[in-house]
mmCIF file with all atom_site columns, C-alpha atoms in Angstrom:
data_model
loop_
_atom_site.group_PDB
_atom_site.id
_atom_site.type_symbol
_atom_site.label_atom_id
_atom_site.label_alt_id
_atom_site.label_comp_id
_atom_site.label_asym_id
_atom_site.label_entity_id
_atom_site.label_seq_id
_atom_site.pdbx_PDB_ins_code
_atom_site.Cartn_x
_atom_site.Cartn_y
_atom_site.Cartn_z
_atom_site.occupancy
_atom_site.B_iso_or_equiv
_atom_site.pdbx_formal_charge
_atom_site.auth_seq_id
_atom_site.auth_comp_id
_atom_site.auth_asym_id
_atom_site.auth_atom_id
_atom_site.pdbx_PDB_model_num
ATOM 1   C CA . SER A 1 1   ? 0.000   0.000  0.000   1.00 0.00 ? 205 SER A CA 1
ATOM 2   C CA . TYR A 1 2   ? 2.888   2.354  0.809   1.00 0.00 ? 206 TYR A CA 1
ATOM 3   C CA . GLU A 1 3   ? 4.549   1.595  -2.530  1.00 0.00 ? 207 GLU A CA 1
ATOM 4   C CA . ASP A 1 4   ? 1.272   2.253  -4.402  1.00 0.00 ? 208 ASP A CA 1
ATOM 5   C CA . LEU A 1 5   ? 0.872   5.592  -2.632  1.00 0.00 ? 209 LEU A CA 1
ATOM 6   C CA . LYS A 1 6   ? 4.477   6.508  -3.416  1.00 0.00 ? 210 LYS A CA 1
ATOM 7   C CA . LYS A 1 7   ? 3.990   5.686  -7.123  1.00 0.00 ? 211 LYS A CA 1
ATOM 8   C CA . SER A 1 8   ? 0.703   7.602  -7.293  1.00 0.00 ? 212 SER A CA 1
ATOM 9   C CA . TYR A 1 9   ? 2.266   10.670 -5.678  1.00 0.00 ? 213 TYR A CA 1
ATOM 10  C CA . ALA A 1 10  ? 5.264   10.549 -8.043  1.00 0.00 ? 214 ALA A CA 1
ATOM 11  C CA . LYS A 1 11  ? 2.920   10.297 -11.048 1.00 0.00 ? 215 LYS A CA 1
ATOM 12  C CA . PHE A 1 12  ? 0.832   13.212 -9.746  1.00 0.00 ? 216 PHE A CA 1
ATOM 13  C CA . ASP A 1 13  ? 3.795   15.437 -8.939  1.00 0.00 ? 217 ASP A CA 1
ATOM 14  C CA . ASN A 1 14  ? 5.922   14.619 -12.003 1.00 0.00 ? 218 ASN A CA 1
ATOM 15  C CA . SER A 1 15  ? 3.249   15.283 -14.617 1.00 0.00 ? 219 SER A CA 1
ATOM 16  C CA . SER A 1 16  ? 4.664   17.579 -17.330 1.00 0.00 ? 220 SER A CA 1
ATOM 17  C CA . THR A 1 17  ? 1.386   19.561 -17.414 1.00 0.00 ? 221 THR A CA 1
ATOM 18  C CA . ASN A 1 18  ? 0.100   20.493 -13.965 1.00 0.00 ? 222 ASN A CA 1
ATOM 19  C CA . SER A 1 19  ? -3.488  20.473 -12.717 1.00 0.00 ? 223 SER A CA 1
ATOM 20  C CA . ILE A 1 20  ? -4.140  24.096 -13.751 1.00 0.00 ? 224 ILE A CA 1
ATOM 21  C CA . GLY A 1 21  ? -2.705  23.771 -17.259 1.00 0.00 ? 225 GLY A CA 1
ATOM 22  C CA . GLY A 1 22  ? 0.813   25.099 -16.642 1.00 0.00 ? 226 GLY A CA 1
ATOM 23  C CA . GLN A 1 23  ? 4.159   23.441 -17.237 1.00 0.00 ? 227 GLN A CA 1
ATOM 24  C CA . LYS A 1 24  ? 5.967   21.677 -14.402 1.00 0.00 ? 228 LYS A CA 1
ATOM 25  C CA . GLU A 1 25  ? 9.326   23.236 -15.310 1.00 0.00 ? 229 GLU A CA 1
ATOM 26  C CA . GLY A 1 26  ? 8.029   26.622 -16.513 1.00 0.00 ? 230 GLY A CA 1
ATOM 27  C CA . ASN A 1 27  ? 8.315   30.041 -14.879 1.00 0.00 ? 231 ASN A CA 1
ATOM 28  C CA . GLY A 1 28  ? 4.866   31.453 -15.681 1.00 0.00 ? 232 GLY A CA 1
ATOM 29  C CA . ASP A 1 29  ? 2.029   32.272 -13.302 1.00 0.00 ? 233 ASP A CA 1
ATOM 30  C CA . ASN A 1 30  ? 0.413   28.830 -13.671 1.00 0.00 ? 234 ASN A CA 1
ATOM 31  C CA . ASP A 1 31  ? 3.649   26.840 -13.842 1.00 0.00 ? 235 ASP A CA 1
ATOM 32  C CA . GLY A 1 32  ? 5.174   24.567 -11.223 1.00 0.00 ? 236 GLY A CA 1
ATOM 33  C CA . SER A 1 33  ? 4.737   21.065 -9.898  1.00 0.00 ? 237 SER A CA 1
ATOM 34  C CA . ASN A 1 34  ? 1.349   19.914 -8.644  1.00 0.00 ? 238 ASN A CA 1
ATOM 35  C CA . SER A 1 35  ? 2.637   19.709 -5.068  1.00 0.00 ? 239 SER A CA 1
ATOM 36  C CA . LYS A 1 36  ? 3.836   23.343 -5.219  1.00 0.00 ? 240 LYS A CA 1
ATOM 37  C CA . ILE A 1 37  ? 0.501   24.490 -6.630  1.00 0.00 ? 241 ILE A CA 1
ATOM 38  C CA . ILE A 1 38  ? -1.420  22.781 -3.846  1.00 0.00 ? 242 ILE A CA 1
ATOM 39  C CA . LEU A 1 39  ? 0.846   24.240 -1.165  1.00 0.00 ? 243 LEU A CA 1
ATOM 40  C CA . ASP A 1 40  ? 0.586   27.744 -2.644  1.00 0.00 ? 244 ASP A CA 1
ATOM 41  C CA . ALA A 1 41  ? -3.170  27.697 -3.336  1.00 0.00 ? 245 ALA A CA 1
ATOM 42  C CA . LEU A 1 42  ? -4.303  29.057 0.023   1.00 0.00 ? 246 LEU A CA 1
ATOM 43  C CA . PRO A 1 43  ? -2.118  31.712 1.615   1.00 0.00 ? 247 PRO A CA 1
ATOM 44  C CA . SER A 1 44  ? -1.691  31.392 5.372   1.00 0.00 ? 248 SER A CA 1
ATOM 45  C CA . THR A 1 45  ? -2.197  35.090 6.094   1.00 0.00 ? 249 THR A CA 1
ATOM 46  C CA . TYR A 1 46  ? -4.872  37.618 5.193   1.00 0.00 ? 250 TYR A CA 1
ATOM 47  C CA . ASP A 1 47  ? -3.561  39.998 2.529   1.00 0.00 ? 251 ASP A CA 1
ATOM 48  C CA . PHE A 1 48  ? -6.237  41.889 0.577   1.00 0.00 ? 252 PHE A CA 1
ATOM 49  C CA . PRO A 1 49  ? -3.745  44.149 -1.265  1.00 0.00 ? 253 PRO A CA 1
ATOM 50  C CA . ALA A 1 50  ? -1.956  41.041 -2.616  1.00 0.00 ? 254 ALA A CA 1
ATOM 51  C CA . LEU A 1 51  ? -5.294  39.614 -3.750  1.00 0.00 ? 255 LEU A CA 1
ATOM 52  C CA . ALA A 1 52  ? -6.160  42.878 -5.531  1.00 0.00 ? 256 ALA A CA 1
ATOM 53  C CA . SER A 1 53  ? -2.737  42.866 -7.244  1.00 0.00 ? 257 SER A CA 1
ATOM 54  C CA . SER A 1 54  ? -3.194  39.247 -8.368  1.00 0.00 ? 258 SER A CA 1
ATOM 55  C CA . VAL A 1 55  ? -6.633  39.929 -9.830  1.00 0.00 ? 259 VAL A CA 1
ATOM 56  C CA . GLU A 1 56  ? -5.372  43.076 -11.529 1.00 0.00 ? 260 GLU A CA 1
ATOM 57  C CA . LYS A 1 57  ? -2.460  41.138 -13.061 1.00 0.00 ? 261 LYS A CA 1
ATOM 58  C CA . ILE A 1 58  ? -4.812  38.446 -14.402 1.00 0.00 ? 262 ILE A CA 1
ATOM 59  C CA . MET A 1 59  ? -6.798  41.158 -16.174 1.00 0.00 ? 263 MET A CA 1
ATOM 60  C CA . ALA A 1 60  ? -3.782  43.136 -17.371 1.00 0.00 ? 264 ALA A CA 1
ATOM 61  C CA . ASP A 1 61  ? -2.269  39.970 -18.885 1.00 0.00 ? 265 ASP A CA 1
ATOM 62  C CA . ARG A 1 62  ? -5.421  39.713 -21.019 1.00 0.00 ? 266 ARG A CA 1
ATOM 63  C CA . GLY A 1 63  ? -5.393  43.370 -22.060 1.00 0.00 ? 267 GLY A CA 1
ATOM 64  C CA . LEU A 1 64  ? -8.435  44.249 -19.954 1.00 0.00 ? 268 LEU A CA 1
ATOM 65  C CA . ARG A 1 65  ? -8.812  47.660 -18.326 1.00 0.00 ? 269 ARG A CA 1
ATOM 66  C CA . VAL A 1 66  ? -9.809  47.441 -14.682 1.00 0.00 ? 270 VAL A CA 1
ATOM 67  C CA . THR A 1 67  ? -11.854 50.393 -13.475 1.00 0.00 ? 271 THR A CA 1
ATOM 68  C CA . SER A 1 68  ? -12.200 49.195 -9.887  1.00 0.00 ? 272 SER A CA 1
ATOM 69  C CA . ILE A 1 69  ? -11.353 46.407 -7.480  1.00 0.00 ? 273 ILE A CA 1
ATOM 70  C CA . THR A 1 70  ? -13.229 46.624 -4.219  1.00 0.00 ? 274 THR A CA 1
ATOM 71  C CA . GLY A 1 71  ? -13.525 44.681 -1.032  1.00 0.00 ? 275 GLY A CA 1
ATOM 72  C CA . THR A 1 72  ? -13.055 45.093 2.671   1.00 0.00 ? 276 THR A CA 1
ATOM 73  C CA . ASP A 1 73  ? -9.483  45.237 3.845   1.00 0.00 ? 277 ASP A CA 1
ATOM 74  C CA . ASP A 1 74  ? -10.058 43.312 7.068   1.00 0.00 ? 278 ASP A CA 1
ATOM 75  C CA . GLN A 1 75  ? -6.385  43.177 8.036   1.00 0.00 ? 279 GLN A CA 1
ATOM 76  C CA . LEU A 1 76  ? -6.900  44.478 11.582  1.00 0.00 ? 280 LEU A CA 1
ATOM 77  C CA . ASN A 1 77  ? -9.638  41.956 12.400  1.00 0.00 ? 281 ASN A CA 1
ATOM 78  C CA . GLN A 1 78  ? -7.669  39.069 10.880  1.00 0.00 ? 282 GLN A CA 1
ATOM 79  C CA . GLN A 1 79  ? -4.370  39.762 12.676  1.00 0.00 ? 283 GLN A CA 1
ATOM 80  C CA . GLY A 1 80  ? -5.308  37.428 15.527  1.00 0.00 ? 284 GLY A CA 1
ATOM 81  C CA . ASN A 1 81  ? -6.220  34.665 13.092  1.00 0.00 ? 285 ASN A CA 1
ATOM 82  C CA . VAL A 1 82  ? -2.654  33.611 12.264  1.00 0.00 ? 286 VAL A CA 1
ATOM 83  C CA . SER A 1 83  ? -2.513  29.996 13.398  1.00 0.00 ? 287 SER A CA 1
ATOM 84  C CA . SER A 1 84  ? -4.688  27.347 14.937  1.00 0.00 ? 288 SER A CA 1
ATOM 85  C CA . SER A 1 85  ? -4.546  23.699 15.834  1.00 0.00 ? 289 SER A CA 1
ATOM 86  C CA . GLU A 1 86  ? -7.571  23.189 13.520  1.00 0.00 ? 290 GLU A CA 1
ATOM 87  C CA . PRO A 1 87  ? -7.476  25.982 10.917  1.00 0.00 ? 291 PRO A CA 1
ATOM 88  C CA . LYS A 1 88  ? -10.501 26.612 8.708   1.00 0.00 ? 292 LYS A CA 1
ATOM 89  C CA . PRO A 1 89  ? -10.505 28.555 5.425   1.00 0.00 ? 293 PRO A CA 1
ATOM 90  C CA . VAL A 1 90  ? -11.612 32.189 5.806   1.00 0.00 ? 294 VAL A CA 1
ATOM 91  C CA . THR A 1 91  ? -13.614 33.818 2.995   1.00 0.00 ? 295 THR A CA 1
ATOM 92  C CA . ILE A 1 92  ? -12.356 37.022 1.381   1.00 0.00 ? 296 ILE A CA 1
ATOM 93  C CA . PRO A 1 93  ? -15.124 38.668 -0.686  1.00 0.00 ? 297 PRO A CA 1
ATOM 94  C CA . PHE A 1 94  ? -14.222 41.129 -3.446  1.00 0.00 ? 298 PHE A CA 1
ATOM 95  C CA . SER A 1 95  ? -15.575 42.596 -6.661  1.00 0.00 ? 299 SER A CA 1
ATOM 96  C CA . PHE A 1 96  ? -14.158 44.241 -9.756  1.00 0.00 ? 300 PHE A CA 1
ATOM 97  C CA . THR A 1 97  ? -15.315 46.053 -12.865 1.00 0.00 ? 301 THR A CA 1
ATOM 98  C CA . VAL A 1 98  ? -13.796 45.921 -16.336 1.00 0.00 ? 302 VAL A CA 1
ATOM 99  C CA . GLU A 1 99  ? -14.789 48.279 -19.149 1.00 0.00 ? 303 GLU A CA 1
ATOM 100 C CA . ASN A 1 100 ? -14.512 48.135 -22.941 1.00 0.00 ? 304 ASN A CA 1
ATOM 101 C CA . ALA A 1 101 ? -14.319 44.331 -23.040 1.00 0.00 ? 305 ALA A CA 1
ATOM 102 C CA . ASN A 1 102 ? -15.584 42.113 -25.821 1.00 0.00 ? 306 ASN A CA 1
ATOM 103 C CA . TYR A 1 103 ? -17.304 38.754 -25.486 1.00 0.00 ? 307 TYR A CA 1
ATOM 104 C CA . SER A 1 104 ? -14.127 36.785 -26.226 1.00 0.00 ? 308 SER A CA 1
ATOM 105 C CA . SER A 1 105 ? -12.080 38.636 -23.593 1.00 0.00 ? 309 SER A CA 1
ATOM 106 C CA . VAL A 1 106 ? -14.816 38.003 -21.009 1.00 0.00 ? 310 VAL A CA 1
ATOM 107 C CA . GLN A 1 107 ? -14.610 34.276 -21.779 1.00 0.00 ? 311 GLN A CA 1
ATOM 108 C CA . GLN A 1 108 ? -10.817 34.407 -21.407 1.00 0.00 ? 312 GLN A CA 1
ATOM 109 C CA . LEU A 1 109 ? -11.149 36.245 -18.094 1.00 0.00 ? 313 LEU A CA 1
ATOM 110 C CA . VAL A 1 110 ? -13.547 33.666 -16.641 1.00 0.00 ? 314 VAL A CA 1
ATOM 111 C CA . SER A 1 111 ? -11.258 30.868 -17.816 1.00 0.00 ? 315 SER A CA 1
ATOM 112 C CA . ALA A 1 112 ? -8.199  32.580 -16.283 1.00 0.00 ? 316 ALA A CA 1
ATOM 113 C CA . LEU A 1 113 ? -9.989  33.004 -12.955 1.00 0.00 ? 317 LEU A CA 1
ATOM 114 C CA . GLN A 1 114 ? -10.895 29.301 -12.995 1.00 0.00 ? 318 GLN A CA 1
ATOM 115 C CA . LEU A 1 115 ? -7.273  28.339 -13.691 1.00 0.00 ? 319 LEU A CA 1
ATOM 116 C CA . SER A 1 116 ? -5.800  30.702 -11.117 1.00 0.00 ? 320 SER A CA 1
ATOM 117 C CA . ILE A 1 117 ? -3.531  29.037 -8.572  1.00 0.00 ? 321 ILE A CA 1
ATOM 118 C CA . ARG A 1 118 ? -5.725  30.587 -5.891  1.00 0.00 ? 322 ARG A CA 1
ATOM 119 C CA . PRO A 1 119 ? -9.309  29.301 -5.784  1.00 0.00 ? 323 PRO A CA 1
ATOM 120 C CA . ILE A 1 120 ? -11.634 32.077 -6.939  1.00 0.00 ? 324 ILE A CA 1
ATOM 121 C CA . VAL A 1 121 ? -15.383 31.532 -6.863  1.00 0.00 ? 325 VAL A CA 1
ATOM 122 C CA . ILE A 1 122 ? -17.464 33.845 -9.051  1.00 0.00 ? 326 ILE A CA 1
ATOM 123 C CA . ASP A 1 123 ? -20.690 34.696 -7.213  1.00 0.00 ? 327 ASP A CA 1
ATOM 124 C CA . THR A 1 124 ? -22.217 37.013 -9.839  1.00 0.00 ? 328 THR A CA 1
ATOM 125 C CA . LEU A 1 125 ? -21.227 38.121 -13.320 1.00 0.00 ? 329 LEU A CA 1
ATOM 126 C CA . ASN A 1 126 ? -23.047 41.132 -14.757 1.00 0.00 ? 330 ASN A CA 1
ATOM 127 C CA . LEU A 1 127 ? -22.575 42.094 -18.413 1.00 0.00 ? 331 LEU A CA 1
ATOM 128 C CA . SER A 1 128 ? -23.869 45.327 -19.895 1.00 0.00 ? 332 SER A CA 1
ATOM 129 C CA . GLY A 1 129 ? -23.259 47.246 -23.099 1.00 0.00 ? 333 GLY A CA 1
ATOM 130 C CA . GLY A 1 130 ? -22.617 46.095 -26.651 1.00 0.00 ? 334 GLY A CA 1
ATOM 131 C CA . ASN A 1 131 ? -20.594 43.290 -28.199 1.00 0.00 ? 335 ASN A CA 1
ATOM 132 C CA . ASN A 1 132 ? -17.256 45.152 -28.265 1.00 0.00 ? 336 ASN A CA 1
ATOM 133 C CA . LYS A 1 133 ? -17.856 47.682 -25.465 1.00 0.00 ? 337 LYS A CA 1
ATOM 134 C CA . MET A 1 134 ? -19.047 45.569 -22.571 1.00 0.00 ? 338 MET A CA 1
ATOM 135 C CA . THR A 1 135 ? -18.824 46.508 -18.939 1.00 0.00 ? 339 THR A CA 1
ATOM 136 C CA . VAL A 1 136 ? -18.259 43.451 -16.774 1.00 0.00 ? 340 VAL A CA 1
ATOM 137 C CA . THR A 1 137 ? -18.928 43.530 -13.053 1.00 0.00 ? 341 THR A CA 1
ATOM 138 C CA . VAL A 1 138 ? -17.871 40.457 -11.076 1.00 0.00 ? 342 VAL A CA 1
ATOM 139 C CA . THR A 1 139 ? -18.598 39.692 -7.450  1.00 0.00 ? 343 THR A CA 1
ATOM 140 C CA . ALA A 1 140 ? -16.439 36.834 -6.200  1.00 0.00 ? 344 ALA A CA 1
ATOM 141 C CA . HIS A 1 141 ? -14.679 35.401 -3.199  1.00 0.00 ? 345 HIS A CA 1
ATOM 142 C CA . THR A 1 142 ? -11.516 33.527 -2.399  1.00 0.00 ? 346 THR A CA 1
ATOM 143 C CA . TYR A 1 143 ? -9.980  32.209 0.787   1.00 0.00 ? 347 TYR A CA 1
ATOM 144 C CA . TYR A 1 144 ? -6.974  32.167 3.001   1.00 0.00 ? 348 TYR A CA 1
ATOM 145 C CA . GLN A 1 145 ? -6.278  29.513 5.591   1.00 0.00 ? 349 GLN A CA 1
ATOM 146 C CA . PRO A 1 146 ? -4.392  30.309 8.785   1.00 0.00 ? 350 PRO A CA 1
ATOM 147 C CA . SER A 1 147 ? -1.417  28.062 9.340   1.00 0.00 ? 351 SER A CA 1
ATOM 148 C CA . LYS A 1 148 ? -1.742  24.956 11.450  1.00 0.00 ? 352 LYS A CA 1
ATOM 149 C CA . ASN A 1 149 ? 0.189   25.019 14.658  1.00 0.00 ? 353 ASN A CA 1
ATOM 150 C CA . LEU A 1 150 ? 1.471   21.777 16.010  1.00 0.00 ? 354 LEU A CA 1
ATOM 151 C CA . ASN A 1 151 ? 1.603   21.578 19.758  1.00 0.00 ? 355 ASN A CA 1
ATOM 152 C CA . ILE A 1 152 ? 4.751   19.519 20.027  1.00 0.00 ? 356 ILE A CA 1
ATOM 153 C CA . ILE A 1 153 ? 5.950   18.938 23.532  1.00 0.00 ? 357 ILE A CA 1
ATOM 154 C CA . GLN A 1 154 ? 8.999   17.182 24.822  1.00 0.00 ? 358 GLN A CA 1
ATOM 155 C CA . LYS A 1 155 ? 8.500   14.717 27.597  1.00 0.00 ? 359 LYS A CA 1
ATOM 156 C CA . VAL A 1 156 ? 10.931  12.401 29.302  1.00 0.00 ? 360 VAL A CA 1
ATOM 157 C CA . VAL A 1 157 ? 9.719   8.818  29.122  1.00 0.00 ? 361 VAL A CA 1
ATOM 158 C CA . LYS A 1 158 ? 11.003  6.534  31.862  1.00 0.00 ? 362 LYS A CA 1
#
């Protein structure tokens, strides 16, 4: 059973194309081994500015013009939520608006959000305007998970 698990893990981690469509040996945003992607998927600290930067980069890479990224920077309330013996994912809601998009670029944006290393759940997607001058408003959420603390103690056994 151990050997089967070891082989399965090696197959999973050594795949040339990872689980989000990137290359194992590449240097792009979606590249890296499957084990690295899983470890990096949920940050262990609350960081709304980093989330906003990531979302903005996803859109900029697709030539989309972001007019706003909004959410609640809850840094002060989350400071005490840094580690736990049983950590649970914490939701981070946010929204953004893109202007002058076309239908194809909206499809690419949704696909890019789905393939992001960080899990992003689209709650609502509102399209308005014409075929080549759409305004897209997205309400979504993602997560962070406080680190797990291990209460390791040393004890003399007689």
